[in-house]
Amino acid sequence: MSVELDVFVGNTTIMDEEVYQLWLDGYTVNDAVKVRMEGGVMDECEASKDVLLSDTMDQYRTFQMCERLLHSPAKLANQLLFQIPPHRQIMLIERYYAFDDTFVREVLGKKLSKGTKKDLDDISAKTSVTLKSCRRQFDNFKRVFKVVEELKGPLVENIRQHFLLSDKLARDYAAIVFFANNRFETGKRKLQYLSFQDFAFCAGQLISNWTVGAVDNMVEDMDVDLDKEFLQELKELKILITDKDLLDQHKSLVCTALRGKTKVFIEMEGSFKNLSRGLINIAANISLPLRLYPCRSDRWSAADMKLYLTHYTNSAHILDTFKHQVVWDRYMGVVKSCIFKMYHD
Amino acid sequence: MPGKLKAKIVAGRHLPVMDRASDLTDAFVEVKFGNTTFKTDVCPKSLNPQWNSEWFKFEVDDEDLQDEPLQITVLDHDTYSANDAIGKVYIDIDPLLYSEAASVISGWFPIYDTIHGIRGEINVIVKVELFNDLNRFRQSSCGVKFFCTTCIPQCYRATLVHGFVEELVVNEDPEYQWIDRIRTPRASNEARQRLISLMSGELQRKIGLKVLEMGGNAVVGYLQCFDLEGESGLVVRAIGTACTLDKLSSGSAPNTNTHMHPNTAPASNACNSPSKDGKEPVFVEDLPSSSGPPTPFRALPTSSSPPPFSPSKPCSRQSSSSDTDLSLTPKTGMGSGGSAGKEAGPLRTLLRQQTQTALEQREFPFFTLTSFPPGFLLHVGGVVSARSVKLLDRIHNPDEPETRDAWWEEIRQEIKSHARALGCHAVVGYSESTSICEEVCILSASGTAAILNPRYMREGCLDIGCTDHRFEEPSPPNCGFCHIPYDELNMPFPAQLTYCYHCRRQKVPDVLFTTIDLPSEAAVAGKGCLIQARLCRLKKKAQGEANATAISNLLPFMEYELHTQLMNKLKLRSMNALFGLHIQISVGENMLLGLASATGVYLTALPAPGGIQIAGKTPGDLSSEHISSIQKRINDTIAVNKELYQINPPELAEEGVGSPIPEPRHRSRLFRSHSESSDELSELDLSHGKKDAFVLEIDDTDAVEDIHSLLIDAPPPTGFYSCNTENMPGISNWTSGVQMFTSVRVLRLSNANLTNQGLNKIFTDLCENLLKSFYFKLRSMIPCCLCHLNFTVAVPEEELIQVTVTAVAMTYDKEQTQEKTAEKPINKGSLEAEEQLQFPLELCADSSSSNIQTASKISGVGESTNMSPRAASVDYGSFADRCSTWLELLRLKAHTIRRGSVKTSRRTQSLAHSVSSLERCSPLQEGRSRSLRSSRSFGGSSVTVVKMTPLSFLPGTRIIKYLGIINMFFIRETTSLREEGGVSGFLHSFIAEVFAMVRAHVAALGGNAVVSYSMKECVFMENPNKNQAQCLINVSGDAVICISETDQESSASTANTGQTGGSETDGAT
C-alpha cells in the first residue's frame, strides 16, 4: 500500500515561509522534513511525519512551479496561474534573490562564466552552502548581470525595478554586478577579513562617485563602467609624490595638524611617504583600487586613521602648486570612506 | 438572425517560444464561432504581441449563442510548414445573454493546450447584441438565469418556486470513435472538450425552455453532471429547481436580500395572530375569506384543470400517484382521531392536501435547494434514497436518450414513493449521481422528505400572503421542522417518538437525518461537526449481468453498515441530527467503496441521545473486563466530545412533557432500495431488529474491530471545526479569511489478499489522514472552520482508491463567540416569557366551543377537496388541535410583544444559533448585530483577486450581482509524466491551471468571486510505464460581484434585519 498521488492546491497559493527557506537552502524533501520535525512544528495540530512529508512535498512542488516566474519577477505579478497576495510575492522574490554572504564573497569579482559555475561544488564544500543553493545564487547573479548589462539608467534603480527587489538588496546586487564587471579581485589573502558588506559599501561609493553615471545619467553601463576621463585625470595626482617639494610641503602640513592629537604620531610621520605613495599609486593604477590595504596597520585605531586621512586630504588643498583640487576631492572622498569602512577588525 | 456576437483580440503576453532559432514567436489568432472563422494578422517576432484587431462579427441564432462557445485559437505562423497551435481559449458567452448579468467579457485569458497546459495569456473583448429580446424564443431560452447556489441567491427574492426541472443529452464520446485511432491526442482532447461544451450549452438551453414553459425565469440549485460511459457514450445530465426570482433593487436589498428573509415567516405569523388582547378566536373571522378565494381549492380535486398552479406540465403518472395518495393522506389526516392526534386536525389535512395537490401536479415534487426561506419548510421526514444498478449498452440514437431518461424516471418515482411513505409530499435537498465501472453503472438519488408551505407554490402568493398564511401552522420556527410529518400510529418504520423538547406540543423523532442544510432558525446546542462513515467491500470480478447482480446484492448491506456507523458516530459525539448527509457508493472492478458524510448537530428540540452500551453476546468469548474497558473508552469519548463541541443542552423543565420519555431506541430514517431487487429491499428494516440500538454487541473479533474503528476518528485539533454544510452549526461570526482548496489523494493497494476489515482500515486512514493534512496546512488560519467538506471517492483502477476533496477554510472570531454567549440570556429570557404566560383554562374552552362551526366548515372544504367520504367527519381530536394551534398563536404573539422586557433568570446555556435566528426576526437586536459586524473589510481591492468558495456566500461581503454560471470542462494529457514531476506534479499543475482559468473567466466577466464552486468530476488515469497520464476535470460555480459589507454599510445605513438575516450575516459577524 502506497500513496500514489497526493496533491493539495489552494485557490490562494499556500506557502510556508519556513519550508520556502529550506527549499531555497537546497534541502531535499526528506532533510527538510527532518529539520521541520526538529523545529517542533509537529506539536502544532497533532501532525504526524506523514502529514509533514505530504505538506513538504506539496510546497516543494509549488516552489518549483513558481521558480520559472521568479526568474523574471515582474511576471509574478501578472501571471494567472498562482493567486499570491502581493506581500507574499514580495517575500518570495526577496528571499529567492537573497544570498549567503559567505558564498558571494567567494565569487565576488570573478567572471560570472561557466567556468566559475563549474567550481561551484568546491565553493559549496568550502562555504557549506548546499550546491543547489550555490547554483541558484550564482544563476541569480548571472541573470541580474545579463539583464542590467543592456539597460540605460541608474544601476540600482534598474535592478530594483526589473527584479522588484528591496533597496538594500538592489544595492547589493549592484555591487556584485559592479565587481563582476570590473573584475576587481577580492580573493587576495590580505582582503580575506573583509566581508561582502564592506565591499558592497565601497562599490556603492565607487558607483556614485567614480562611474560615468556620476556625471551623465543617460549612458549605457553608466554605473558599471568607471569614468575614463576621471581615471586619466587621476594620473595627474602623481605630482603629489613625484614633486619632492609638494611631498614635503604636504607632509609638514599634515604633521603640523596632527601633532599632539594622536598617540601614533611618530609612526604616522615616519610612514607618510609610504602611505602617500600608496594612495596616489592606487589613483594612477585604479584597476586595483583595493590595494588600499597599505594604510592598514595594527597599531592605528580607526580614529587615528580618520584623523590622518582628514588632514591628509585637507592639507592638499592648501598646497599652492597643487591644481587638481576637484579630482582630488572626488578621489579622496571615495578612498577615505572606503578606508574607513575597511578599517575594522 | 437574432443576435450579433462581436469579438476583438487585443494582445497576448508571456507566449511560449515557438521558434527555437530566434527565441521568439510569430503569433496570430483564429476566432471561431459555429462555422465561421476569422483571423488576425500575424504579429511577428514577439512573445507579447499586440494585435488590436478589428471587431470580428458573427451573426447567429440565439440558439447557437446558447449552445456554442466562442473558440479562440492562438497559432504560430510558419511560412514553410503547417502553423503550430499554441493553445486555445473557449469562452462561454451565455452570461451575456441575459440583461441583468455581464454586459461584456473582457480580460486576460490563459491560453490552454491539452498537452502543454497554460501557455501565455490573451486579451479578448466579447460583446453580444440581441436583436429581439422579447419572449419569442422557440428553441432558445435566453434570459433564464442559472444558479449553482442551492438557496435563493442573495439579492433576489423568490416569488414562486415552480419545482423540479431535469434534462439529459447523450452523444458518442469522441475518445472512443474510430477516428481517434488516427488523430493526435491533442485533436482528440479538443474534440471532446468542444463536444462537452456544446452538450452542456444545449442542455442548459433545453432546461431553460422547460423553465419558461413553467412560467419561471431562473434555475436555482443547477446541478450538471457528466457520465463518461466509455464505449457506450457520453451523457450530460442536469437537474435544478425552477423559480421565479425578483431582483431586489439595491435600495431595498438590505431588507430582503437573502434566502432567510425575515419577512416571509415571522412577519406573517405576526400578521396571523389575533388582536392584541389575545382573546378573540382567530378562525371565526378568518374563515369566510379563506374559503373566499375559491379558485385554488376548487381546482384541486380535478387534476385536469391545474390553472392556479404554475407548473402545467401534464404528467402521465398523475393518476397512479394520486391513487397511492388517497390511501396515504386520509391515514395521516383522519386515522388519529384519538388522544395523541394533535397534528391530525382537518385544517392541517386541508393544508396538506392543498399543498400536496399542488405538488402532485408535478411529476416530481423535488427541490434541489438545500436551504430555504424561513417558513418554507414545515416538517422534515427524513432521508429518502434510491439506487439502481444498470448495465450500460451503446446509446444507439443520441437524439432519443430514452433509456437513460427511463432509468432516472424509475429512480425518481421510487424516491417519490418513499417520501410519501414518510407522509411527505415533497423532497428537498435532492441530488443525483452515478458511479461507473466498465459497463456497470450505479445510479443514485437522494433527498429529504419534507412538507412544504403551500404559500410558495402558488402564483403571486407573496403578494396576497395574508390570505394564505392562516393555514400555516404556527409552530415555532426553531423546532417546527423537527416535528414528524407522518402519522404516529402508522409509522413507516419503527421509531421512538417524544414530545418536542421545545414546544412540547408535537412529536419529534429521537434522531433526524437530512440532506439539507441546517435551517437558520433551528435551535442547536454547541457546535456541529463532520461525521463520516467509510466502508470498503470486496467483490469478485465478474462481467455483465452477474457483476450487476453481485453489486446490487452488496448494496443493501453497505447502506446498512454505513447507516450503523453514522448512527454510532453520532451517538459518540452526543448529537442527535445529521444535516447535509451525502452517501456515495463507488464501484470498482473488485470492490465497492461507500462514503457517507454529514454534519452532526445537537438539535435542542430532539431528545438527548443516550450513551452507547457494549454487551458481549456470548459472555464466554470475551472477558467482562475487556468489555468494560471498551465501555469506559466509549464513555470517555462521549464526555470528551461533549466538551469539545460544547454540547450543553438546556436542561429539561419538569413540567409539560406529555408522555414519559422512554429510553430512546435506535431507528432509521433512511429509506432506500434499488430497482433490481425491488420491493423487499425497500422494506428492509434498518432498525437493527428489535434490539436496543444503543447496545453494541460484541460477538466476534470483527465486532471488536468495528468498535475500535469507531474510536479511531480523531477530533479536529484545537481551533478547528469542520462540517460539510453551508453553515457551521454554532459558528456564525466569520471573519474575512477564506481559503478554498482541492486535494486529491490516490492510494495503491499493493497487498493482494486484503480482507474487508483491512480495506476498511486503509480507507478510513486515508480519509482521516487527509483531514489531518488539511488541519496542518491551514493551521495559520486558526481559529478556523473547514466548511462544505466534500469528499468524492473513486476506484479508477483495480488497486487504486482515489479521494478528491474540495472545501473552504474560513476564519472566525473567537471573542465574538463569547460576546454572543453573553447575549444568550436575552434569548433565554424570551423563552421563559413564553413559558411564563398562563392561559386561563376557560379561554381554551371558549375557543373550542366557538370553533365548532369553524372546524366543520373547514373540513367541509376539505371534503370537497379530496372527495373522501371520511373527510366529512369531525372529530374531537381536531378541536384539540385547533385549540392548541390557536394557543400557540397567542403565545407566539405574546412572545414577540414581551420579548424586550423580560428578565433573564433561567439557567441554561443556549445556542448561538437560536440567537441568530431570533436576531433575524427581531428588530430589537438589530443594533447589536450591526455593531458586531463592525468594520471588516474584504480582501485587497485589486481587481484580479478572485475568491472562490463552495458556499453560497463570502463572509464579510454581500453579493450585489450574479454574472452567470461558470461551467468548465478541461482535459489535460501528458506524454512526459516524469518530466512534469510525476503524477503529483502533473495533477498539481493541472488543478492550479483549472483554478486560474476559472478565475480569469470570472474576472473577465467583471466579477471578483465564485460562489457555490464545485469540482464535479476529477477523473485521473495514468500509465507510468508509457510515461503518460490523462486527467479530466469539470468545475462549476456562480460568478458574482461582491462588495465588502463595510462598504455597503454607509450606503445602506437604513439597513435592517434583512441584512442580518442571510447566510451572509453568518459571515459578517
PDB file of N, CA and C in Angstrom, chain A residues 1-14 16 36 41 44-47 51-52 54-55 58-59 61-62 65 75 78-83, chain B residues 13-14 121 717 739-748 750 762 774-777 779 946 948 983-985 987-989 992-993 995-996 999 1020 1022:
ATOM      1  N   MET A   1       0.843  -1.193   0.000  1.00  0.00           N
ATOM      2  CA  MET A   1       0.000   0.000   0.000  1.00  0.00           C
ATOM      3  C   MET A   1       0.881   1.247   0.000  1.00  0.00           C
ATOM      4  N   SER A   2       0.659   2.076  -0.966  1.00  0.00           N
ATOM      5  CA  SER A   2       1.487   3.275  -1.011  1.00  0.00           C
ATOM      6  C   SER A   2       0.683   4.431  -1.571  1.00  0.00           C
ATOM      7  N   VAL A   3       1.068   5.630  -1.177  1.00  0.00           N
ATOM      8  CA  VAL A   3       0.389   6.797  -1.722  1.00  0.00           C
ATOM      9  C   VAL A   3       0.942   7.056  -3.116  1.00  0.00           C
ATOM     10  N   GLU A   4       0.058   6.952  -4.061  1.00  0.00           N
ATOM     11  CA  GLU A   4       0.461   7.051  -5.456  1.00  0.00           C
ATOM     12  C   GLU A   4       0.521   8.512  -5.880  1.00  0.00           C
ATOM     13  N   LEU A   5      -0.422   9.251  -5.348  1.00  0.00           N
ATOM     14  CA  LEU A   5      -0.558  10.633  -5.785  1.00  0.00           C
ATOM     15  C   LEU A   5      -1.085  11.416  -4.602  1.00  0.00           C
ATOM     16  N   ASP A   6      -0.596  12.578  -4.398  1.00  0.00           N
ATOM     17  CA  ASP A   6      -1.034  13.354  -3.250  1.00  0.00           C
ATOM     18  C   ASP A   6      -0.813  14.830  -3.542  1.00  0.00           C
ATOM     19  N   VAL A   7      -1.895  15.540  -3.781  1.00  0.00           N
ATOM     20  CA  VAL A   7      -1.738  16.968  -4.040  1.00  0.00           C
ATOM     21  C   VAL A   7      -2.756  17.766  -3.246  1.00  0.00           C
ATOM     22  N   PHE A   8      -2.400  18.977  -2.995  1.00  0.00           N
ATOM     23  CA  PHE A   8      -3.262  19.922  -2.297  1.00  0.00           C
ATOM     24  C   PHE A   8      -3.054  21.261  -2.990  1.00  0.00           C
ATOM     25  N   VAL A   9      -4.111  21.820  -3.536  1.00  0.00           N
ATOM     26  CA  VAL A   9      -3.982  23.094  -4.239  1.00  0.00           C
ATOM     27  C   VAL A   9      -4.991  24.074  -3.656  1.00  0.00           C
ATOM     28  N   GLY A  10      -4.510  25.199  -3.219  1.00  0.00           N
ATOM     29  CA  GLY A  10      -5.402  26.221  -2.683  1.00  0.00           C
ATOM     30  C   GLY A  10      -5.673  27.283  -3.727  1.00  0.00           C
ATOM     31  N   ASN A  11      -6.829  27.902  -3.632  1.00  0.00           N
ATOM     32  CA  ASN A  11      -7.124  28.998  -4.553  1.00  0.00           C
ATOM     33  C   ASN A  11      -6.127  30.118  -4.343  1.00  0.00           C
ATOM     34  N   THR A  12      -5.883  30.421  -3.081  1.00  0.00           N
ATOM     35  CA  THR A  12      -4.753  31.283  -2.758  1.00  0.00           C
ATOM     36  C   THR A  12      -3.607  30.329  -2.463  1.00  0.00           C
ATOM     37  N   THR A  13      -2.502  30.503  -3.169  1.00  0.00           N
ATOM     38  CA  THR A  13      -1.412  29.544  -3.018  1.00  0.00           C
ATOM     39  C   THR A  13      -0.860  29.582  -1.593  1.00  0.00           C
ATOM     40  N   ILE A  14      -0.839  28.405  -0.999  1.00  0.00           N
ATOM     41  CA  ILE A  14      -0.369  28.317   0.379  1.00  0.00           C
ATOM     42  C   ILE A  14       1.139  28.112   0.388  1.00  0.00           C
ATOM     43  N   ASP A  16       4.536  28.164   3.056  1.00  0.00           N
ATOM     44  CA  ASP A  16       5.072  28.283   4.396  1.00  0.00           C
ATOM     45  C   ASP A  16       6.475  28.864   4.266  1.00  0.00           C
ATOM     46  N   ARG A  36      12.141  20.216   9.947  1.00  0.00           N
ATOM     47  CA  ARG A  36      10.858  20.704  10.453  1.00  0.00           C
ATOM     48  C   ARG A  36      10.446  19.949  11.702  1.00  0.00           C
ATOM     49  N   VAL A  41       7.360  21.643  14.709  1.00  0.00           N
ATOM     50  CA  VAL A  41       6.118  22.005  14.051  1.00  0.00           C
ATOM     51  C   VAL A  41       5.075  20.896  14.214  1.00  0.00           C
ATOM     52  N   GLU A  44       2.189  21.370  16.614  1.00  0.00           N
ATOM     53  CA  GLU A  44       1.019  22.102  16.164  1.00  0.00           C
ATOM     54  C   GLU A  44       0.099  21.129  15.448  1.00  0.00           C
ATOM     55  N   CYS A  45      -1.115  21.212  15.750  1.00  0.00           N
ATOM     56  CA  CYS A  45      -2.128  20.458  15.013  1.00  0.00           C
ATOM     57  C   CYS A  45      -1.884  18.967  15.001  1.00  0.00           C
ATOM     58  N   GLU A  46      -1.202  18.451  15.959  1.00  0.00           N
ATOM     59  CA  GLU A  46      -1.051  17.000  16.109  1.00  0.00           C
ATOM     60  C   GLU A  46      -0.643  16.325  14.811  1.00  0.00           C
ATOM     61  N   ALA A  47       0.309  16.925  14.151  1.00  0.00           N
ATOM     62  CA  ALA A  47       0.706  16.379  12.857  1.00  0.00           C
ATOM     63  C   ALA A  47       1.584  15.154  13.046  1.00  0.00           C
ATOM     64  N   VAL A  51       2.088  13.514   7.526  1.00  0.00           N
ATOM     65  CA  VAL A  51       1.454  14.794   7.228  1.00  0.00           C
ATOM     66  C   VAL A  51       2.512  15.809   6.822  1.00  0.00           C
ATOM     67  N   LEU A  52       3.602  15.775   7.569  1.00  0.00           N
ATOM     68  CA  LEU A  52       4.684  16.719   7.314  1.00  0.00           C
ATOM     69  C   LEU A  52       5.321  16.461   5.953  1.00  0.00           C
ATOM     70  N   SER A  54       3.927  14.993   3.363  1.00  0.00           N
ATOM     71  CA  SER A  54       2.982  15.367   2.321  1.00  0.00           C
ATOM     72  C   SER A  54       2.968  16.875   2.124  1.00  0.00           C
ATOM     73  N   ASP A  55       2.965  17.594   3.229  1.00  0.00           N
ATOM     74  CA  ASP A  55       2.935  19.056   3.154  1.00  0.00           C
ATOM     75  C   ASP A  55       4.206  19.586   2.496  1.00  0.00           C
ATOM     76  N   ASP A  58       4.193  18.971  -1.243  1.00  0.00           N
ATOM     77  CA  ASP A  58       3.289  19.917  -1.898  1.00  0.00           C
ATOM     78  C   ASP A  58       3.957  21.271  -2.092  1.00  0.00           C
ATOM     79  N   GLN A  59       4.580  21.721  -1.017  1.00  0.00           N
ATOM     80  CA  GLN A  59       5.176  23.048  -1.066  1.00  0.00           C
ATOM     81  C   GLN A  59       6.372  23.068  -2.010  1.00  0.00           C
ATOM     82  N   ARG A  61       6.767  21.292  -4.595  1.00  0.00           N
ATOM     83  CA  ARG A  61       6.225  21.320  -5.964  1.00  0.00           C
ATOM     84  C   ARG A  61       5.789  22.725  -6.347  1.00  0.00           C
ATOM     85  N   THR A  62       5.097  23.355  -5.412  1.00  0.00           N
ATOM     86  CA  THR A  62       4.635  24.717  -5.684  1.00  0.00           C
ATOM     87  C   THR A  62       5.816  25.632  -5.992  1.00  0.00           C
ATOM     88  N   MET A  65       7.236  25.087  -9.334  1.00  0.00           N
ATOM     89  CA  MET A  65       6.415  25.668 -10.394  1.00  0.00           C
ATOM     90  C   MET A  65       6.561  27.191 -10.431  1.00  0.00           C
ATOM     91  N   LYS A  75       6.842  39.067 -13.898  1.00  0.00           N
ATOM     92  CA  LYS A  75       5.795  38.154 -14.349  1.00  0.00           C
ATOM     93  C   LYS A  75       4.936  37.662 -13.194  1.00  0.00           C
ATOM     94  N   ASN A  78       1.729  39.576 -12.764  1.00  0.00           N
ATOM     95  CA  ASN A  78       0.601  39.498 -13.695  1.00  0.00           C
ATOM     96  C   ASN A  78       0.381  38.124 -14.296  1.00  0.00           C
ATOM     97  N   GLN A  79       0.984  37.092 -13.711  1.00  0.00           N
ATOM     98  CA  GLN A  79       0.656  35.741 -14.163  1.00  0.00           C
ATOM     99  C   GLN A  79      -0.674  35.345 -13.547  1.00  0.00           C
ATOM    100  N   LEU A  80      -1.299  34.346 -14.131  1.00  0.00           N
ATOM    101  CA  LEU A  80      -2.624  33.957 -13.654  1.00  0.00           C
ATOM    102  C   LEU A  80      -2.632  32.624 -12.927  1.00  0.00           C
ATOM    103  N   LEU A  81      -1.530  31.890 -13.028  1.00  0.00           N
ATOM    104  CA  LEU A  81      -1.542  30.528 -12.516  1.00  0.00           C
ATOM    105  C   LEU A  81      -1.659  30.456 -11.001  1.00  0.00           C
ATOM    106  N   PHE A  82      -0.942  31.291 -10.324  1.00  0.00           N
ATOM    107  CA  PHE A  82      -0.982  31.278  -8.867  1.00  0.00           C
ATOM    108  C   PHE A  82      -1.569  32.574  -8.355  1.00  0.00           C
ATOM    109  N   GLN A  83      -2.489  32.419  -7.440  1.00  0.00           N
ATOM    110  CA  GLN A  83      -3.018  33.631  -6.813  1.00  0.00           C
ATOM    111  C   GLN A  83      -2.253  33.840  -5.517  1.00  0.00           C
TER     112      GLN A  83
ATOM    113  N   ARG B  13       0.396  37.901 -24.110  1.00  0.00           N
ATOM    114  CA  ARG B  13       1.599  38.103 -23.294  1.00  0.00           C
ATOM    115  C   ARG B  13       2.102  36.751 -22.795  1.00  0.00           C
ATOM    116  N   HIS B  14       3.353  36.742 -22.462  1.00  0.00           N
ATOM    117  CA  HIS B  14       4.011  35.542 -21.929  1.00  0.00           C
ATOM    118  C   HIS B  14       3.862  34.341 -22.860  1.00  0.00           C
ATOM    119  N   GLU B 121      -1.023  34.204 -22.145  1.00  0.00           N
ATOM    120  CA  GLU B 121      -2.364  34.732 -21.956  1.00  0.00           C
ATOM    121  C   GLU B 121      -2.752  35.598 -23.136  1.00  0.00           C
ATOM    122  N   PRO B 717      -8.028  19.139  15.698  1.00  0.00           N
ATOM    123  CA  PRO B 717      -7.199  19.792  16.709  1.00  0.00           C
ATOM    124  C   PRO B 717      -7.828  21.102  17.189  1.00  0.00           C
ATOM    125  N   GLN B 739     -10.113  30.347   2.426  1.00  0.00           N
ATOM    126  CA  GLN B 739      -9.177  29.587   1.602  1.00  0.00           C
ATOM    127  C   GLN B 739      -9.868  28.349   1.045  1.00  0.00           C
ATOM    128  N   MET B 740     -10.181  28.400  -0.237  1.00  0.00           N
ATOM    129  CA  MET B 740     -10.783  27.244  -0.874  1.00  0.00           C
ATOM    130  C   MET B 740      -9.653  26.351  -1.354  1.00  0.00           C
ATOM    131  N   PHE B 741      -9.848  25.052  -1.257  1.00  0.00           N
ATOM    132  CA  PHE B 741      -8.784  24.178  -1.740  1.00  0.00           C
ATOM    133  C   PHE B 741      -9.353  22.882  -2.305  1.00  0.00           C
ATOM    134  N   THR B 742      -8.555  22.260  -3.133  1.00  0.00           N
ATOM    135  CA  THR B 742      -8.878  20.942  -3.643  1.00  0.00           C
ATOM    136  C   THR B 742      -7.702  20.042  -3.342  1.00  0.00           C
ATOM    137  N   SER B 743      -7.993  18.867  -2.876  1.00  0.00           N
ATOM    138  CA  SER B 743      -6.919  17.932  -2.596  1.00  0.00           C
ATOM    139  C   SER B 743      -7.294  16.574  -3.180  1.00  0.00           C
ATOM    140  N   VAL B 744      -6.330  15.934  -3.782  1.00  0.00           N
ATOM    141  CA  VAL B 744      -6.575  14.617  -4.357  1.00  0.00           C
ATOM    142  C   VAL B 744      -5.525  13.662  -3.814  1.00  0.00           C
ATOM    143  N   ARG B 745      -5.978  12.508  -3.407  1.00  0.00           N
ATOM    144  CA  ARG B 745      -5.019  11.506  -2.962  1.00  0.00           C
ATOM    145  C   ARG B 745      -5.393  10.162  -3.584  1.00  0.00           C
ATOM    146  N   VAL B 746      -4.413   9.487  -4.100  1.00  0.00           N
ATOM    147  CA  VAL B 746      -4.651   8.166  -4.681  1.00  0.00           C
ATOM    148  C   VAL B 746      -3.767   7.168  -3.948  1.00  0.00           C
ATOM    149  N   LEU B 747      -4.384   6.096  -3.538  1.00  0.00           N
ATOM    150  CA  LEU B 747      -3.673   5.082  -2.775  1.00  0.00           C
ATOM    151  C   LEU B 747      -3.589   3.813  -3.617  1.00  0.00           C
ATOM    152  N   ARG B 748      -2.417   3.230  -3.644  1.00  0.00           N
ATOM    153  CA  ARG B 748      -2.294   1.951  -4.354  1.00  0.00           C
ATOM    154  C   ARG B 748      -2.260   0.826  -3.338  1.00  0.00           C
ATOM    155  N   SER B 750      -1.189  -2.533  -2.539  1.00  0.00           N
ATOM    156  CA  SER B 750      -0.254  -3.495  -3.117  1.00  0.00           C
ATOM    157  C   SER B 750      -0.539  -4.889  -2.578  1.00  0.00           C
ATOM    158  N   ILE B 762      -7.719   0.772   5.854  1.00  0.00           N
ATOM    159  CA  ILE B 762      -6.939   1.568   4.907  1.00  0.00           C
ATOM    160  C   ILE B 762      -7.732   2.780   4.433  1.00  0.00           C
ATOM    161  N   PHE B 774      -5.152  18.604   6.109  1.00  0.00           N
ATOM    162  CA  PHE B 774      -5.797  19.907   5.951  1.00  0.00           C
ATOM    163  C   PHE B 774      -5.576  20.753   7.191  1.00  0.00           C
ATOM    164  N   TYR B 775      -5.799  20.118   8.341  1.00  0.00           N
ATOM    165  CA  TYR B 775      -5.657  20.876   9.582  1.00  0.00           C
ATOM    166  C   TYR B 775      -4.256  21.449   9.675  1.00  0.00           C
ATOM    167  N   PHE B 776      -3.287  20.615   9.324  1.00  0.00           N
ATOM    168  CA  PHE B 776      -1.911  21.076   9.446  1.00  0.00           C
ATOM    169  C   PHE B 776      -1.620  22.217   8.469  1.00  0.00           C
ATOM    170  N   LYS B 777      -2.044  22.033   7.248  1.00  0.00           N
ATOM    171  CA  LYS B 777      -1.752  23.041   6.239  1.00  0.00           C
ATOM    172  C   LYS B 777      -2.410  24.375   6.537  1.00  0.00           C
ATOM    173  N   ARG B 779      -3.157  25.562   9.457  1.00  0.00           N
ATOM    174  CA  ARG B 779      -3.036  25.917  10.863  1.00  0.00           C
ATOM    175  C   ARG B 779      -2.855  27.409  11.081  1.00  0.00           C
ATOM    176  N   VAL B 946      -9.594  36.895  -7.302  1.00  0.00           N
ATOM    177  CA  VAL B 946     -10.900  36.244  -7.389  1.00  0.00           C
ATOM    178  C   VAL B 946     -10.969  35.203  -6.284  1.00  0.00           C
ATOM    179  N   MET B 948     -12.760  32.158  -4.275  1.00  0.00           N
ATOM    180  CA  MET B 948     -13.612  31.033  -4.642  1.00  0.00           C
ATOM    181  C   MET B 948     -14.084  30.349  -3.378  1.00  0.00           C
ATOM    182  N   VAL B 983       3.054  11.905 -11.307  1.00  0.00           N
ATOM    183  CA  VAL B 983       1.610  12.092 -11.298  1.00  0.00           C
ATOM    184  C   VAL B 983       1.205  13.277 -10.422  1.00  0.00           C
ATOM    185  N   SER B 984       1.887  13.423  -9.300  1.00  0.00           N
ATOM    186  CA  SER B 984       1.520  14.529  -8.410  1.00  0.00           C
ATOM    187  C   SER B 984       1.815  15.869  -9.060  1.00  0.00           C
ATOM    188  N   GLY B 985       2.986  15.959  -9.661  1.00  0.00           N
ATOM    189  CA  GLY B 985       3.344  17.208 -10.322  1.00  0.00           C
ATOM    190  C   GLY B 985       2.371  17.541 -11.437  1.00  0.00           C
ATOM    191  N   LEU B 987      -0.815  16.515 -11.809  1.00  0.00           N
ATOM    192  CA  LEU B 987      -2.151  16.883 -11.346  1.00  0.00           C
ATOM    193  C   LEU B 987      -2.127  18.221 -10.605  1.00  0.00           C
ATOM    194  N   HIS B 988      -1.062  18.433  -9.853  1.00  0.00           N
ATOM    195  CA  HIS B 988      -0.931  19.695  -9.125  1.00  0.00           C
ATOM    196  C   HIS B 988      -1.014  20.876 -10.096  1.00  0.00           C
ATOM    197  N   SER B 989      -0.231  20.796 -11.165  1.00  0.00           N
ATOM    198  CA  SER B 989      -0.259  21.946 -12.065  1.00  0.00           C
ATOM    199  C   SER B 989      -1.583  22.011 -12.816  1.00  0.00           C
ATOM    200  N   ALA B 992      -4.084  23.659 -10.525  1.00  0.00           N
ATOM    201  CA  ALA B 992      -3.760  25.087 -10.443  1.00  0.00           C
ATOM    202  C   ALA B 992      -4.198  25.796 -11.722  1.00  0.00           C
ATOM    203  N   GLU B 993      -4.016  25.135 -12.846  1.00  0.00           N
ATOM    204  CA  GLU B 993      -4.417  25.731 -14.123  1.00  0.00           C
ATOM    205  C   GLU B 993      -5.927  25.896 -14.215  1.00  0.00           C
ATOM    206  N   PHE B 995      -8.003  26.277 -11.726  1.00  0.00           N
ATOM    207  CA  PHE B 995      -8.344  27.422 -10.871  1.00  0.00           C
ATOM    208  C   PHE B 995      -8.082  28.729 -11.628  1.00  0.00           C
ATOM    209  N   ALA B 996      -6.904  28.768 -12.253  1.00  0.00           N
ATOM    210  CA  ALA B 996      -6.511  30.000 -12.945  1.00  0.00           C
ATOM    211  C   ALA B 996      -7.505  30.338 -14.049  1.00  0.00           C
ATOM    212  N   ARG B 999     -10.748  31.620 -12.554  1.00  0.00           N
ATOM    213  CA  ARG B 999     -10.573  32.996 -12.067  1.00  0.00           C
ATOM    214  C   ARG B 999     -10.538  33.983 -13.222  1.00  0.00           C
ATOM    215  N   PHE B1020      -8.855  10.724 -13.165  1.00  0.00           N
ATOM    216  CA  PHE B1020      -7.423  10.669 -13.405  1.00  0.00           C
ATOM    217  C   PHE B1020      -7.017   9.276 -13.867  1.00  0.00           C
ATOM    218  N   GLU B1022      -3.608   6.998 -15.438  1.00  0.00           N
ATOM    219  CA  GLU B1022      -2.171   7.072 -15.663  1.00  0.00           C
ATOM    220  C   GLU B1022      -1.659   5.780 -16.274  1.00  0.00           C
TER     221      GLU B1022
END
